[in-house]
GROMACS .gro file of C-alpha atoms in nm:
model
  293
    1MET     CA    1   9.450  11.885   5.928
    2ASN     CA    2   9.051  11.954   5.860
    3ILE     CA    3   8.802  11.976   6.175
    4ILE     CA    4   8.737  11.609   6.106
    5GLU     CA    5   9.018  11.482   6.143
    6VAL     CA    6   9.141  11.569   6.449
    7LEU     CA    7   8.814  11.542   6.593
    8LYS     CA    8   8.806  11.166   6.446
    9GLY     CA    9   9.231  11.109   6.675
   10PHE     CA   10   8.976  11.233   6.924
   11GLU     CA   11   8.776  10.967   6.956
   12LYS     CA   12   9.007  10.734   7.166
   13LYS     CA   13   9.181  10.958   7.337
   14MET     CA   14   9.065  11.047   7.730
   15LEU     CA   15   8.865  11.479   7.760
   16SER     CA   16   8.990  11.651   7.998
   17PRO     CA   17   8.736  11.549   8.378
   18VAL     CA   18   8.457  11.817   8.400
   19PRO     CA   19   8.322  11.887   8.700
   20LYS     CA   20   7.971  11.832   8.796
   21ILE     CA   21   7.773  12.128   8.736
   22VAL     CA   22   7.404  12.203   8.826
   23TYR     CA   23   7.259  12.359   8.568
   24SER     CA   24   7.029  12.680   8.624
   25SER     CA   25   6.764  12.718   8.408
   26LEU     CA   26   6.946  12.961   8.178
   27TYR     CA   27   7.200  12.699   8.085
   28LYS     CA   28   7.006  12.463   8.071
   29LYS     CA   29   6.817  12.658   7.742
   30VAL     CA   30   7.147  12.680   7.630
   31ARG     CA   31   7.205  12.317   7.612
   32ASN     CA   32   6.917  12.229   7.501
   33ASN     CA   33   6.931  12.538   7.217
   34PHE     CA   34   7.344  12.470   7.134
   35TYR     CA   35   7.416  12.435   6.724
   36PHE     CA   36   7.794  12.311   6.632
   37GLU     CA   37   7.887  12.493   6.409
   38PHE     CA   38   8.253  12.384   6.220
   39GLU     CA   39   8.468  12.537   6.023
   40ASP     CA   40   8.646  12.343   5.750
   41GLU     CA   41   8.859  12.474   5.407
   42ARG     CA   42   8.659  12.837   5.378
   43GLU     CA   43   8.239  12.643   5.435
   44GLN     CA   44   8.077  12.587   5.747
   45PHE     CA   45   7.909  12.316   5.904
   46LEU     CA   46   7.571  12.377   6.153
   47PHE     CA   47   7.448  12.142   6.327
   48SER     CA   48   7.093  12.145   6.538
   49PRO     CA   49   7.147  12.065   6.896
   50HIS     CA   50   7.004  11.629   6.808
   51TYR     CA   51   7.294  11.703   6.495
   52VAL     CA   52   7.071  11.699   6.230
   53PRO     CA   53   7.306  11.893   5.959
   54LEU     CA   54   7.160  12.223   5.866
   55ARG     CA   55   7.388  12.414   5.648
   56GLY     CA   56   7.695  12.284   5.445
   57ARG     CA   57   7.817  12.104   5.157
   58MET     CA   58   7.858  11.741   5.364
   59GLY     CA   59   8.084  11.454   5.263
   60LYS     CA   60   8.040  11.074   5.291
   61GLN     CA   61   8.344  11.125   5.615
   62MET     CA   62   8.204  11.392   5.767
   63LYS     CA   63   7.776  11.212   5.723
   64ASP     CA   64   7.954  10.978   5.926
   65PHE     CA   65   8.141  11.051   6.174
   66ILE     CA   66   7.909  11.273   6.336
   67GLU     CA   67   7.625  11.003   6.293
   68SER     CA   68   7.898  10.775   6.494
   69ASN     CA   69   8.029  11.053   6.767
   70GLU     CA   70   7.676  11.173   6.923
   71ALA     CA   71   7.814  11.091   7.211
   72ILE     CA   72   8.208  11.234   7.229
   73LEU     CA   73   8.071  11.565   7.067
   74SER     CA   74   7.798  11.599   7.323
   75GLU     CA   75   8.094  11.515   7.599
   76ILE     CA   76   8.286  11.808   7.396
   77LYS     CA   77   7.948  12.017   7.412
   78ASP     CA   78   7.976  11.980   7.783
   79PHE     CA   79   8.336  12.098   7.839
   80ILE     CA   80   8.267  12.415   7.634
   81LEU     CA   81   7.947  12.536   7.913
   82ASN     CA   82   8.124  12.447   8.180
   83SER     CA   83   8.391  12.618   8.108
   84LEU     CA   84   8.265  12.892   8.016
   85PHE     CA   85   8.042  12.847   8.317
   86VAL     CA   86   8.360  12.886   8.575
   87TYR     CA   87   8.641  13.072   8.296
   88SER     CA   88   8.358  13.363   8.151
   89ALA     CA   89   8.048  13.544   8.209
   90LEU     CA   90   7.955  13.536   7.855
   91ILE     CA   91   7.628  13.357   7.966
   92GLU     CA   92   7.467  13.513   8.180
   93GLU     CA   93   7.541  13.857   8.043
   94ASN     CA   94   7.396  13.711   7.794
   95SER     CA   95   7.108  13.618   7.880
   96TYR     CA   96   6.846  13.968   7.772
   97TYR     CA   97   6.947  13.750   7.367
   98LEU     CA   98   7.026  13.387   7.526
   99SER     CA   99   6.715  13.352   7.824
  100ASN     CA  100   6.457  13.400   7.475
  101SER     CA  101   6.218  13.108   7.338
  102GLN     CA  102   6.368  13.143   6.970
  103SER     CA  103   6.657  13.238   7.071
  104ILE     CA  104   6.976  12.928   6.965
  105PHE     CA  105   7.298  12.916   7.061
  106ILE     CA  106   7.560  12.892   6.767
  107ALA     CA  107   7.909  12.779   6.881
  108ARG     CA  108   8.151  12.818   6.561
  109LEU     CA  109   8.510  12.527   6.631
  110ILE     CA  110   8.802  12.678   6.441
  111HIS     CA  111   9.099  12.466   6.524
  112LYS     CA  112   9.440  12.623   6.626
  113ARG     CA  113   9.642  12.253   6.676
  114ASP     CA  114   9.716  11.972   6.847
  115LEU     CA  115   9.290  11.955   7.085
  116ARG     CA  116   9.304  12.384   7.116
  117PHE     CA  117   9.051  12.553   6.913
  118GLU     CA  118   8.936  12.928   6.937
  119VAL     CA  119   8.520  12.901   6.987
  120LYS     CA  120   8.303  13.186   6.873
  121PHE     CA  121   7.979  13.232   6.998
  122TYR     CA  122   7.683  13.337   6.836
  123THR     CA  123   7.274  13.374   6.934
  124HIS     CA  124   7.018  13.348   6.648
  125TYR     CA  125   6.665  13.359   6.592
  126GLN     CA  126   6.553  12.978   6.571
  127ASP     CA  127   6.358  12.995   6.278
  128GLU     CA  128   6.527  13.241   6.136
  129LEU     CA  129   6.798  13.034   6.050
  130GLU     CA  130   6.744  12.942   5.640
  131SER     CA  131   6.695  13.297   5.585
  132SER     CA  132   6.949  13.548   5.721
  133TYR     CA  133   7.145  13.347   5.858
  134LYS     CA  134   7.456  13.591   5.846
  135ASP     CA  135   7.234  13.851   6.041
  136LYS     CA  136   7.358  13.629   6.389
  137ILE     CA  137   7.436  13.809   6.634
  138TYR     CA  138   7.834  13.817   6.796
  139ILE     CA  139   7.826  13.731   7.122
  140GLY     CA  140   8.170  13.634   7.284
  141ARG     CA  141   8.464  13.385   7.229
  142ASP     CA  142   8.691  13.113   7.428
  143PHE     CA  143   8.993  12.917   7.351
  144LEU     CA  144   8.934  12.528   7.458
  145ASN     CA  145   9.231  12.293   7.527
  146LEU     CA  146   8.994  11.874   7.538
  147TYR     CA  147   9.297  11.751   7.686
  148LYS     CA  148   9.329  12.069   8.015
  149PHE     CA  149   8.991  12.198   8.188
  150GLU     CA  150   9.153  12.382   8.386
  151ARG     CA  151   9.300  12.684   8.333
  152LYS     CA  152   9.633  12.854   8.549
  153TYR     CA  153   9.570  13.233   8.616
  154LEU     CA  154   9.176  13.197   8.663
  155GLY     CA  155   9.080  13.139   8.314
  156LEU     CA  156   9.228  13.534   8.252
  157LYS     CA  157   9.549  13.518   8.040
  158LYS     CA  158   9.345  13.417   7.719
  159TYR     CA  159   9.136  13.804   7.739
  160TYR     CA  160   9.504  13.934   7.705
  161LYS     CA  161   9.618  13.698   7.407
  162SER     CA  162   9.243  13.805   7.219
  163LEU     CA  163   9.260  14.170   7.235
  164GLU     CA  164   9.621  14.119   7.170
  165GLU     CA  165   9.553  13.867   6.791
  166GLN     CA  166   9.188  14.119   6.740
  167ASN     CA  167   9.410  14.440   6.830
  168GLU     CA  168   9.673  14.283   6.458
  169LYS     CA  169   9.402  14.298   6.246
  170ILE     CA  170   9.222  14.608   6.377
  171GLN     CA  171   9.423  14.759   6.254
  172GLU     CA  172   9.550  14.583   5.930
  173ARG     CA  173   9.215  14.599   5.842
  174ALA     CA  174   9.153  15.019   5.950
  175LYS     CA  175   9.394  15.056   5.662
  176HIS     CA  176   9.162  14.884   5.378
  177LYS     CA  177   8.851  14.977   5.478
  178LEU     CA  178   8.822  15.306   5.608
  179ARG     CA  179   8.788  15.579   5.417
  180TYR     CA  180   8.922  15.829   5.599
  181TYR     CA  181   9.218  15.601   5.709
  182GLU     CA  182   9.459  15.966   5.783
  183ASP     CA  183   9.137  16.097   6.008
  184TYR     CA  184   9.153  15.844   6.212
  185LYS     CA  185   9.497  15.735   6.274
  186LYS     CA  186   9.596  15.948   6.454
  187ASN     CA  187   9.407  16.030   6.728
  188PHE     CA  188   9.173  15.655   6.741
  189MET     CA  189   9.396  15.355   6.512
  190ASP     CA  190   9.662  15.494   6.716
  191GLU     CA  191   9.575  15.570   7.064
  192ILE     CA  192   9.372  15.146   7.029
  193ASP     CA  193   9.669  15.003   7.010
  194TYR     CA  194   9.833  15.211   7.197
  195LEU     CA  195   9.586  15.133   7.505
  196VAL     CA  196   9.623  14.702   7.409
  197LYS     CA  197   9.962  14.703   7.454
  198ASP     CA  198   9.929  14.861   7.790
  199VAL     CA  199   9.680  14.658   7.861
  200VAL     CA  200   9.857  14.329   7.787
  201ASN     CA  201  10.201  14.449   7.968
  202GLU     CA  202   9.952  14.515   8.332
  203SER     CA  203   9.811  14.197   8.298
  204MET     CA  204  10.111  13.999   8.195
  205GLU     CA  205  10.323  14.184   8.518
  206ARG     CA  206  10.051  14.066   8.738
  207LEU     CA  207   9.919  13.701   8.612
  208PRO     CA  208  10.207  13.541   8.854
  209PHE     CA  209  10.010  13.724   9.116
  210LEU     CA  210   9.704  13.484   8.970
  211GLN     CA  211   9.828  13.143   8.909
  212GLU     CA  212   9.540  13.020   9.086
  213THR     CA  213   9.338  12.772   8.840
  214LYS     CA  214   8.988  12.821   9.082
  215MET     CA  215   8.894  13.093   9.369
  216ILE     CA  216   8.887  12.805   9.690
  217ASP     CA  217   9.268  12.744   9.548
  218ILE     CA  218   9.354  12.979   9.712
  219PRO     CA  219   9.476  13.122  10.030
  220LYS     CA  220   9.256  13.337  10.257
  221GLY     CA  221   9.587  13.511  10.331
  222ASN     CA  222   9.631  13.647   9.970
  223LEU     CA  223   9.252  13.726   9.863
  224SER     CA  224   9.237  14.089   9.932
  225GLY     CA  225   9.543  14.149   9.718
  226VAL     CA  226   9.429  13.882   9.472
  227LEU     CA  227   9.127  14.127   9.467
  228ASP     CA  228   9.345  14.466   9.414
  229HIS     CA  229   9.495  14.309   9.150
  230ILE     CA  230   9.146  14.218   8.922
  231LEU     CA  231   8.992  14.515   9.030
  232TYR     CA  232   9.371  14.736   8.877
  233LEU     CA  233   9.309  14.538   8.542
  234LEU     CA  234   8.868  14.583   8.555
  235ASN     CA  235   8.977  14.923   8.588
  236LEU     CA  236   9.190  14.947   8.318
  237MET     CA  237   8.954  14.722   8.039
  238ILE     CA  238   8.708  14.951   8.147
  239GLU     CA  239   8.868  15.319   7.960
  240MET     CA  240   9.000  15.068   7.723
  241ARG     CA  241   8.592  15.021   7.619
  242ASP     CA  242   8.476  15.355   7.644
  243PHE     CA  243   8.712  15.522   7.427
  244THR     CA  244   8.620  15.191   7.197
  245GLU     CA  245   8.265  15.267   7.167
  246GLU     CA  246   8.314  15.660   7.190
  247PHE     CA  247   8.534  15.536   6.796
  248GLU     CA  248   8.226  15.340   6.772
  249ASN     CA  249   8.006  15.551   6.763
  250LYS     CA  250   8.197  15.853   6.575
  251LEU     CA  251   8.250  15.566   6.360
  252ARG     CA  252   7.836  15.510   6.256
  253LEU     CA  253   7.789  15.900   6.282
  254ARG     CA  254   8.035  15.904   5.917
  255GLU     CA  255   7.902  15.592   5.795
  256GLU     CA  256   8.150  15.405   5.795
  257ASN     CA  257   7.988  15.100   5.775
  258ASP     CA  258   8.246  14.848   5.622
  259PHE     CA  259   8.491  14.899   5.901
  260VAL     CA  260   8.322  14.939   6.211
  261LYS     CA  261   8.184  14.585   6.232
  262TYR     CA  262   8.496  14.450   6.313
  263LEU     CA  263   8.484  14.729   6.577
  264THR     CA  264   8.186  14.615   6.687
  265LYS     CA  265   8.351  14.254   6.744
  266PHE     CA  266   8.680  14.347   6.931
  267SER     CA  267   8.396  14.613   7.131
  268LYS     CA  268   8.217  14.244   7.249
  269ASP     CA  269   8.550  14.119   7.348
  270LEU     CA  270   8.655  14.398   7.590
  271ILE     CA  271   8.296  14.359   7.735
  272ASP     CA  272   8.288  13.981   7.795
  273GLY     CA  273   8.662  14.069   8.019
  274ILE     CA  274   8.496  14.286   8.186
  275ARG     CA  275   8.267  14.085   8.259
  276TYR     CA  276   8.418  13.788   8.364
  277LEU     CA  277   8.578  13.994   8.528
  278ARG     CA  278   8.363  14.144   8.703
  279LYS     CA  279   8.254  13.852   8.833
  280LEU     CA  280   8.539  13.738   9.011
  281THR     CA  281   8.557  14.062   9.184
  282PHE     CA  282   8.213  13.984   9.327
  283GLN     CA  283   8.349  13.636   9.446
  284LEU     CA  284   8.637  13.768   9.621
  285HIS     CA  285   8.461  14.026   9.813
  286LEU     CA  286   8.171  13.752   9.906
  287LYS     CA  287   8.503  13.529   9.967
  288ILE     CA  288   8.634  13.761  10.164
  289SER     CA  289   8.337  13.882  10.431
  290LYS     CA  290   8.220  13.478  10.456
  291TYR     CA  291   7.907  13.713  10.487
  292LYS     CA  292   7.704  13.299  10.348
  293ILE     CA  293   7.431  13.368  10.076
   0.00000   0.00000   0.00000
């Protein structure tokens, strides 16, 4: 089923309730410069914040849908942004790019099943959209269910599921893209595979202790225990990021350019998870300390 058919089926159904959030200047800027990209049958369609088509050979079906459903698309836009506010640190931690007056925010929706989507996020300069669209910068990803805003386990499960998927992809790509695959297999590719599996196994064991959907639901007596679990998972992620960055630097020195771009995206997903874990630790420290800010 293509993405327009999926979204058309959504027209008569209710979007999951989204919390009311007062946006900071950074979030307001991101919303005002939010570009949708739909991926359908290997073609990508890009729309401006006002839903003007910018890329892709748009047929009548898509044109009619966009023109008659701008309100629904705006609701989905707010769903995405508010999800990032609650269950991610992606926008805050990419403020270096996103606060630039020329920068735009691109959300590529990829349909998975039902009303579940993978959303890949990019940033680019507005005046370079036509001349060098392929040079946009990947800044992270999210996984959405438009029927369910709140996420169990403080939204952490998606990061570990994503790592599993990305590890499978880079292991396969390494076999075909690395010129000297055997030189890297034992000390790097196998080690990444081991670290990912270790992090995922540890996280799956600890997630049952983090079942709440938001911070306010955690009982006061459990705050310190939850913080300990999150700090442990954070340290595992940092260890994996440091190893991956070491490998990335080695590949760049040896000009393994066909593969290193995939490892860079994998590193950015790791960093995105680390940023969110840190965000949670700050919130937990403040709740435990009862310090009024």
